[in-house]
Short mmCIF file of C-alpha atoms and ligand atoms in Angstrom, two decimals:
data_model
loop_
_atom_site.label_atom_id
_atom_site.label_comp_id
_atom_site.label_asym_id
_atom_site.label_seq_id
_atom_site.Cartn_x
_atom_site.Cartn_y
_atom_site.Cartn_z
CA UNK A 36 0.00 0.00 0.00
CA UNK A 37 1.48 3.35 -1.07
CA UNK A 38 1.56 6.09 1.55
CA UNK A 39 0.80 9.48 0.01
CA UNK A 40 1.86 12.34 2.19
CA UNK A 41 1.34 16.06 2.02
CA UNK A 42 3.78 18.45 3.70
CA UNK A 43 2.15 20.84 6.14
CA UNK A 44 3.34 23.82 4.06
CA UNK A 45 1.66 22.35 0.96
CA UNK A 46 -1.52 21.74 2.91
CA UNK A 47 -1.61 25.39 3.96
CA UNK A 48 -0.81 26.55 0.43
CA UNK A 49 -3.58 24.42 -1.09
CA UNK A 50 -6.16 25.38 1.54
CA UNK A 51 -5.43 29.06 0.98
CA UNK A 52 -5.82 28.54 -2.78
CA UNK A 53 -9.18 26.81 -2.29
CA UNK A 54 -10.41 29.60 -0.01
CA UNK A 55 -9.43 32.09 -2.73
CA UNK A 56 -11.20 29.97 -5.36
CA UNK A 57 -14.40 30.02 -3.25
CA UNK A 58 -14.21 33.81 -2.97
CA UNK A 59 -13.69 34.25 -6.72
CA UNK A 60 -16.59 31.95 -7.65
CA UNK A 61 -18.89 33.64 -5.16
CA UNK A 62 -17.97 37.09 -6.45
CA UNK A 63 -18.50 35.97 -10.06
CA UNK A 64 -22.03 34.82 -9.23
CA UNK A 65 -22.72 38.15 -7.52
CA UNK A 66 -21.38 40.31 -10.34
CA UNK A 67 -22.85 38.24 -13.20
CA UNK A 68 -25.72 36.13 -11.76
CA UNK A 69 -26.62 32.98 -13.74
CA UNK A 70 -23.90 33.59 -16.31
CA UNK A 71 -21.69 30.66 -17.45
CA UNK A 72 -18.37 32.04 -18.66
CA UNK A 73 -15.75 30.34 -20.79
CA UNK A 74 -12.60 32.46 -20.62
CA UNK A 75 -11.63 35.91 -19.43
CA UNK A 76 -10.51 38.89 -21.47
CA UNK A 77 -7.87 40.84 -19.52
CA UNK A 78 -9.10 39.09 -16.42
CA UNK A 79 -12.83 39.85 -16.90
CA UNK A 80 -15.34 37.04 -17.41
CA UNK A 81 -18.06 38.90 -19.27
CA UNK A 82 -17.24 39.97 -22.84
CA UNK A 83 -18.37 39.47 -26.42
CA UNK A 84 -15.52 37.10 -27.39
CA UNK A 85 -16.35 34.10 -29.59
CA UNK A 86 -17.09 30.78 -27.85
CA UNK A 87 -16.06 28.55 -30.79
CA UNK A 88 -18.07 25.73 -29.21
CA UNK A 89 -20.45 25.56 -26.28
CA UNK A 90 -18.86 23.03 -23.93
CA UNK A 91 -18.09 24.51 -20.53
CA UNK A 92 -21.32 25.06 -18.61
CA UNK A 93 -20.80 22.21 -16.13
CA UNK A 94 -17.55 23.54 -14.71
CA UNK A 95 -18.91 26.47 -12.70
CA UNK A 96 -21.54 24.37 -10.87
CA UNK A 97 -18.91 21.61 -10.67
CA UNK A 98 -16.73 23.83 -8.48
CA UNK A 99 -19.77 24.70 -6.36
CA UNK A 100 -20.42 20.97 -5.74
CA UNK A 101 -16.81 20.52 -4.64
CA UNK A 102 -17.07 23.49 -2.25
CA UNK A 103 -20.36 22.07 -0.94
CA UNK A 104 -18.82 18.65 -0.29
CA UNK A 105 -15.85 20.19 1.53
CA UNK A 106 -18.01 22.31 3.86
CA UNK A 107 -18.73 20.89 7.34
CA UNK A 108 -21.91 18.77 7.37
CA UNK A 109 -24.99 20.81 8.31
CA UNK A 110 -23.11 24.13 8.07
CA UNK A 111 -24.50 27.38 6.62
CA UNK A 112 -21.62 27.32 4.20
CA UNK A 113 -22.59 23.86 2.97
CA UNK A 114 -26.20 24.99 2.48
CA UNK A 115 -25.08 28.13 0.63
CA UNK A 116 -23.03 26.11 -1.87
CA UNK A 117 -25.68 23.41 -2.21
CA UNK A 118 -28.40 25.93 -3.11
CA UNK A 119 -26.16 27.78 -5.54
CA UNK A 120 -24.94 24.54 -7.15
CA UNK A 121 -28.54 23.38 -7.69
CA UNK A 122 -29.42 26.77 -9.19
CA UNK A 123 -26.55 26.54 -11.69
CA UNK A 124 -26.97 22.81 -12.41
CA UNK A 125 -30.71 22.61 -13.18
CA UNK A 126 -30.62 24.80 -16.31
CA UNK A 127 -28.23 22.28 -17.90
CA UNK A 128 -30.79 19.47 -17.98
CA UNK A 129 -32.13 20.12 -21.55
CA UNK A 130 -28.61 19.61 -22.86
CA UNK A 131 -28.93 15.88 -22.15
CA UNK A 132 -30.44 15.86 -25.68
CA UNK A 133 -27.80 18.15 -27.22
CA UNK A 134 -26.49 16.43 -30.34
CA UNK A 135 -24.42 19.37 -31.52
CA UNK A 136 -21.44 18.87 -29.19
CA UNK A 137 -19.19 15.99 -28.14
CA UNK A 138 -18.86 17.44 -24.62
CA UNK A 139 -21.71 15.88 -22.66
CA UNK A 140 -19.25 14.21 -20.30
CA UNK A 141 -17.68 17.56 -19.44
CA UNK A 142 -21.12 19.08 -18.90
CA UNK A 143 -22.82 16.34 -16.89
CA UNK A 144 -20.01 14.54 -15.02
CA UNK A 145 -18.95 17.82 -13.41
CA UNK A 146 -22.50 18.84 -12.47
CA UNK A 147 -25.33 16.27 -12.35
CA UNK A 148 -23.01 13.39 -11.44
CA UNK A 149 -21.62 15.31 -8.45
CA UNK A 150 -25.16 16.23 -7.39
CA UNK A 151 -26.27 12.60 -7.73
CA UNK A 152 -23.30 11.37 -5.71
CA UNK A 153 -24.41 13.61 -2.83
CA UNK A 154 -28.13 12.87 -2.81
CA UNK A 155 -28.64 9.60 -4.75
CA UNK A 156 -31.94 10.86 -6.17
CA UNK A 157 -32.79 8.51 -9.10
CA UNK A 158 -34.12 11.26 -11.38
CA UNK A 159 -30.67 12.88 -11.34
CA UNK A 160 -29.13 9.62 -12.49
CA UNK A 161 -31.67 9.45 -15.33
CA UNK A 162 -30.36 12.77 -16.63
CA UNK A 163 -26.77 11.47 -16.69
CA UNK A 164 -27.83 8.25 -18.41
CA UNK A 165 -29.74 10.16 -21.09
CA UNK A 166 -26.69 12.37 -21.70
CA UNK A 167 -24.60 9.21 -22.17
CA UNK A 168 -27.13 7.83 -24.65
CA UNK A 169 -27.16 11.09 -26.61
CA UNK A 170 -23.37 11.20 -26.81
CA UNK A 171 -23.35 7.60 -28.08
CA UNK A 172 -25.39 8.77 -31.09
CA UNK A 173 -22.21 10.38 -32.42
CA UNK A 174 -20.81 6.90 -33.06
CA UNK A 175 -19.45 6.33 -36.57
CA UNK A 176 -19.86 2.63 -37.20
CA UNK A 177 -17.33 2.34 -40.03
CA UNK A 178 -14.46 4.20 -38.34
CA UNK A 179 -15.50 3.05 -34.82
CA UNK A 180 -15.27 6.44 -33.10
CA UNK A 181 -17.47 9.21 -31.71
CA UNK A 182 -17.24 12.16 -34.07
CA UNK A 183 -16.31 15.65 -32.91
CA UNK A 184 -18.60 18.68 -33.22
CA UNK A 185 -16.61 19.74 -36.30
CA UNK A 186 -17.83 17.02 -38.71
CA UNK A 187 -18.66 13.29 -38.89
CA UNK A 188 -15.17 12.51 -40.25
CA UNK A 189 -13.40 14.15 -37.30
CA UNK A 190 -12.24 12.50 -34.06
CA UNK A 191 -10.89 14.66 -31.20
CA UNK A 192 -8.57 13.61 -28.37
CA UNK A 193 -10.83 15.67 -26.03
CA UNK A 194 -13.59 13.08 -26.43
CA UNK A 195 -11.57 10.74 -24.17
CA UNK A 196 -12.74 13.01 -21.31
CA UNK A 197 -16.36 12.54 -22.37
CA UNK A 198 -16.58 8.86 -23.28
CA UNK A 199 -16.71 8.00 -19.56
CA UNK A 200 -20.36 9.09 -19.44
CA UNK A 201 -21.19 6.35 -21.98
CA UNK A 202 -19.35 3.74 -19.90
CA UNK A 203 -21.30 5.05 -16.90
CA UNK A 204 -24.66 4.85 -18.69
CA UNK A 205 -23.79 1.32 -19.86
CA UNK A 206 -22.97 0.23 -16.32
CA UNK A 207 -26.10 1.78 -14.82
CA UNK A 208 -28.43 0.28 -17.43
CA UNK A 209 -26.63 -2.95 -18.38
CA UNK A 210 -26.76 -1.82 -22.03
CA UNK A 211 -24.02 -3.84 -23.76
CA UNK A 212 -24.27 -1.80 -26.97
CA UNK A 213 -23.40 1.41 -25.13
CA UNK A 214 -20.39 -0.25 -23.55
CA UNK A 215 -19.25 -1.56 -26.93
CA UNK A 216 -19.44 1.93 -28.44
CA UNK A 217 -17.40 3.45 -25.60
CA UNK A 218 -14.83 0.66 -25.79
CA UNK A 219 -14.45 0.86 -29.59
CA UNK A 220 -14.09 4.65 -29.46
CA UNK A 221 -11.35 4.40 -26.81
CA UNK A 222 -9.44 1.75 -28.77
CA UNK A 223 -9.69 3.76 -32.01
CA UNK A 224 -8.41 6.89 -30.26
CA UNK A 225 -5.58 4.89 -28.71
CA UNK A 226 -4.59 3.49 -32.07
CA UNK A 227 -4.70 6.64 -34.20
CA UNK A 228 -4.20 9.64 -31.92
CA UNK A 229 -1.59 8.34 -29.44
CA UNK A 230 1.88 8.14 -30.95
CA UNK A 231 4.70 5.73 -30.14
CA UNK A 232 6.43 8.24 -27.85
CA UNK A 233 3.26 8.80 -25.80
CA UNK A 234 2.48 12.18 -27.38
CA UNK A 235 -0.95 12.81 -28.88
CA UNK A 236 -2.54 14.42 -31.91
CA UNK A 237 -5.53 16.70 -31.42
CA UNK A 238 -7.63 15.36 -34.28
CA UNK A 239 -7.91 12.35 -36.58
CA UNK A 240 -9.59 12.54 -40.01
CA UNK A 241 -11.36 9.48 -41.43
CA UNK A 242 -12.80 8.44 -44.78
CA UNK A 243 -16.55 8.24 -44.18
CA UNK A 244 -17.13 5.80 -47.05
CA UNK A 245 -14.64 3.19 -45.91
CA UNK A 246 -13.97 4.13 -42.26
CA UNK A 247 -10.27 4.25 -43.09
CA UNK A 248 -8.04 6.54 -41.01
CA UNK A 249 -6.51 9.22 -43.24
CA UNK A 250 -4.35 11.61 -41.18
CA UNK A 251 -3.69 13.49 -37.95
CA UNK A 252 -4.74 17.12 -37.77
CA UNK A 253 -5.31 19.95 -35.28
CA UNK A 254 -7.46 22.98 -34.52
CA UNK A 255 -6.06 24.26 -31.24
CA UNK A 256 -2.48 23.01 -31.52
CA UNK A 257 0.55 24.36 -33.37
CA UNK A 258 0.72 21.75 -36.16
CA UNK A 259 -0.85 18.44 -37.16
CA UNK A 260 2.27 16.59 -36.04
CA UNK A 261 2.81 18.59 -32.85
CA UNK A 262 1.57 17.80 -29.36
CA UNK A 263 -1.02 20.31 -28.12
CA UNK A 264 -0.48 20.43 -24.35
CA UNK A 265 -4.09 20.39 -23.24
CA UNK A 266 -4.87 17.52 -25.59
CA UNK A 267 -2.04 15.62 -23.90
CA UNK A 268 -3.61 16.26 -20.49
CA UNK A 269 -7.06 15.25 -21.74
CA UNK A 270 -5.50 11.97 -22.92
CA UNK A 271 -3.66 11.39 -19.64
CA UNK A 272 -6.80 11.91 -17.58
CA UNK A 273 -9.21 10.35 -20.12
CA UNK A 274 -7.36 7.05 -20.53
CA UNK A 275 -7.00 6.88 -16.75
CA UNK A 276 -10.75 7.13 -16.26
CA UNK A 277 -11.44 4.62 -19.05
CA UNK A 278 -9.10 2.23 -17.25
CA UNK A 279 -11.13 2.84 -14.07
CA UNK A 280 -14.30 1.79 -15.93
CA UNK A 281 -12.86 -1.18 -17.83
CA UNK A 282 -9.79 -2.42 -15.91
CA UNK A 283 -8.41 -3.19 -19.36
CA UNK A 284 -4.59 -2.98 -18.99
CA UNK A 285 -4.20 -1.48 -22.47
CA UNK A 286 -5.75 1.75 -21.22
CA UNK A 287 -3.53 1.84 -18.16
CA UNK A 288 -0.45 1.49 -20.36
CA UNK A 289 -1.68 4.32 -22.59
CA UNK A 290 -2.44 6.59 -19.63
CA UNK A 291 1.08 5.95 -18.33
CA UNK A 292 2.64 6.63 -21.74
CA UNK A 293 0.77 9.96 -21.97
CA UNK A 294 1.76 10.86 -18.39
CA UNK A 295 5.41 10.01 -19.02
CA UNK A 296 5.49 12.13 -22.16
CA UNK A 297 3.93 15.06 -20.29
CA UNK A 298 6.34 14.76 -17.36
CA UNK A 299 9.50 14.36 -19.40
CA UNK A 300 8.65 17.15 -21.89
CA UNK A 301 7.29 19.77 -19.47
CA UNK A 302 9.68 22.22 -17.77
CA UNK A 303 10.80 21.32 -14.21
CA UNK A 304 7.97 23.34 -12.63
CA UNK A 305 5.42 21.16 -14.46
CA UNK A 306 3.61 23.89 -16.44
CA UNK A 307 4.01 23.30 -20.19
CA UNK A 308 4.07 25.69 -23.13
CA UNK A 309 0.65 25.85 -24.85
CA UNK A 310 1.97 23.29 -27.37
CA UNK A 311 4.89 21.00 -26.52
CA UNK A 312 6.30 21.68 -29.99
CA UNK A 313 5.61 25.42 -30.14
CA UNK A 314 8.45 27.33 -31.82
CA UNK A 315 11.06 28.97 -29.54
CA UNK A 316 9.40 32.41 -29.82
CA UNK A 317 6.18 31.00 -28.28
CA UNK A 318 7.62 28.72 -25.64
CA UNK A 319 7.17 31.25 -22.84
CA UNK A 320 3.42 31.13 -23.39
CA UNK A 321 2.26 28.41 -21.02
CA UNK A 322 -1.15 26.79 -20.54
CA UNK A 323 -1.89 26.48 -16.83
CA UNK A 324 -5.14 24.64 -17.61
CA UNK A 325 -3.11 21.82 -19.18
CA UNK A 326 -1.10 21.67 -15.96
CA UNK A 327 -4.20 21.63 -13.71
CA UNK A 328 -5.77 18.81 -15.77
CA UNK A 329 -2.51 16.83 -15.71
CA UNK A 330 -2.27 17.21 -11.92
CA UNK A 331 -5.87 16.03 -11.47
CA UNK A 332 -5.25 13.07 -13.81
CA UNK A 333 -1.99 12.09 -12.10
CA UNK A 334 -3.71 12.14 -8.70
CA UNK A 335 -6.09 9.46 -10.01
CA UNK A 336 -3.50 7.50 -11.96
CA UNK A 337 -1.03 7.30 -9.06
CA UNK A 338 -3.39 5.01 -7.13
CA UNK A 339 -3.97 2.58 -9.99
CA UNK A 340 -0.43 1.50 -10.77
CA UNK A 341 0.87 -1.92 -9.72
CA UNK A 342 4.31 -0.34 -9.20
CA UNK A 343 4.23 1.69 -5.94
CA UNK A 344 7.44 3.55 -6.76
CA UNK A 345 5.97 4.88 -9.99
CA UNK A 346 2.70 5.66 -8.25
CA UNK A 347 4.61 7.70 -5.69
CA UNK A 348 6.47 9.49 -8.48
CA UNK A 349 3.16 10.53 -10.09
CA UNK A 350 1.86 11.74 -6.73
CA UNK A 351 4.95 13.85 -6.09
CA UNK A 352 4.77 15.24 -9.63
CA UNK A 353 1.12 16.24 -9.23
CA UNK A 354 1.90 18.00 -5.96
CA UNK A 355 4.81 19.83 -7.59
CA UNK A 356 2.53 21.05 -10.40
CA UNK A 357 -0.08 22.26 -7.90
CA UNK A 358 2.60 24.00 -5.85
CA UNK A 359 3.77 25.88 -8.96
CA UNK A 360 0.21 26.86 -9.88
CA UNK A 361 -0.42 28.18 -6.36
CA UNK A 362 2.88 30.04 -6.11
CA UNK A 363 3.20 31.49 -9.61
CA UNK A 364 -0.21 31.67 -11.25
CA UNK A 365 -2.85 32.31 -8.60
CA UNK A 366 -4.57 35.67 -9.22
CA UNK A 367 -4.70 36.30 -5.48
CA UNK A 368 -2.52 39.44 -5.55
CA UNK A 369 -4.43 41.08 -8.40
CA UNK A 370 -7.74 42.47 -7.11
CA UNK A 371 -8.86 43.45 -10.63
CA UNK A 372 -8.61 39.86 -11.95
CA UNK A 373 -11.90 37.91 -11.78
CA UNK A 374 -10.50 34.44 -12.38
CA UNK A 375 -8.62 32.08 -10.06
CA UNK A 376 -5.70 30.90 -12.16
CA UNK A 377 -3.85 33.09 -14.64
CA UNK A 378 -1.95 31.81 -17.68
CA UNK A 379 -4.54 29.62 -19.42
CA UNK A 380 -4.90 29.34 -23.18
CA UNK A 381 -8.14 28.44 -24.94
CA UNK A 382 -7.57 28.66 -28.70
CA UNK A 383 -4.20 30.11 -29.68
CA UNK A 384 -4.64 29.94 -33.49
CA UNK A 385 -7.92 31.87 -33.22
CA UNK A 386 -6.52 34.22 -30.55
CA UNK A 387 -9.25 33.32 -28.02
CA UNK A 388 -8.52 33.32 -24.31
CA UNK A 389 -4.72 33.56 -24.61
CA UNK A 390 -2.92 34.07 -21.27
CA UNK A 391 -6.25 34.33 -19.44
CA UNK A 392 -8.33 32.41 -16.90
CA UNK A 393 -10.31 29.57 -18.47
CA UNK A 394 -13.28 27.88 -16.81
CA UNK A 395 -12.03 24.28 -17.22
CA UNK A 396 -8.63 25.30 -15.81
CA UNK A 397 -10.40 26.67 -12.71
CA UNK A 398 -12.47 23.49 -12.34
CA UNK A 399 -9.65 20.95 -12.66
CA UNK A 400 -7.42 23.07 -10.43
CA UNK A 401 -10.11 23.01 -7.72
CA UNK A 402 -10.68 19.28 -8.28
CA UNK A 403 -6.95 18.54 -7.96
CA UNK A 404 -6.55 20.65 -4.81
CA UNK A 405 -9.53 18.89 -3.26
CA UNK A 406 -8.13 15.49 -4.17
CA UNK A 407 -4.69 16.30 -2.78
CA UNK A 408 -6.15 17.59 0.48
CA UNK A 409 -8.38 14.55 0.93
CA UNK A 410 -5.46 12.17 0.95
CA UNK A 411 -4.76 11.70 4.62
N1 LIG B 583 -12.47 22.08 -26.69
C1 LIG B 583 -11.81 21.60 -25.57
C2 LIG B 583 -10.61 22.36 -25.24
O1 LIG B 583 -10.48 23.52 -25.61
O2 LIG B 583 -9.78 21.81 -24.57
#
């Protein structure tokens, strides 16, 4: 049994960061009630910037559910976060039928699933199951993958973070077809988007007539053959959670390969450039959201490994990443900044949310801090 330990100074650092995160989320809901932001512009959440795709609405209530769970049982604080989380979660329900995005895992696992875990009300579970069924409708039989929102011939690495909701729906309902779809999608992604060195491509393009894989591509990365940092973190975390659902050792090996690539290619402080292969002139531009997601993924992966030494290494790495985020990127000393974590990048080629706070970065940062603090 591996012993994971947190130094007292890290505990204090992480608790202070979580208290700051609570204050920022509360203030956001006071300044812009019932608004679901995506990324900041010069530190401000509300602006007219393009969304590109509509995938983030679960993350704000997701943080509220984490704050609610952390509050002492029966406390006013717990009730405050519960009521606010319900208020921000309920409006998402109609999206269980949303066939325009591949992000139903992001939307419902962060919100309805956390709500269901707290209360076990069956109607909440029905919402999650329906979302899983809807996502499964994106399945392309010939290529054996779930298509991205871009087009039926497009597969994204990000979908590895969403396919878990189909595994979940399959487990809850006993629907073997759903499980088969989720499994096939994960194996196809593993085969075509994960490279031999453990790096990943953002997108795969298929021939719709034959189902044949044609080439790797990208939207948010530097080049088709580069490794977009956030995609790498989605793969690390996504293959870890698929291993949790399936216990199929192929997915554990892939999660490890993705983690090892991330760790060996990132700078010593654990926060990578926005693309691992960005040219020298862009290498100072980091993506803190990629780092937060990697930390959250490593904190799950470290417990699943048969080798305790490697598991301990992943734990220590995740803590180092969180320490860097808290010490270098927290917006705590900038009263004009509305986000929690500075230095995120949404879509560099389109110039959206570059060096800003991004809602998924906030969410996975809070999730990772909560996980690290729950250890002992
Ligand atoms: N579309 C998912 C992402 O920006 O990572």
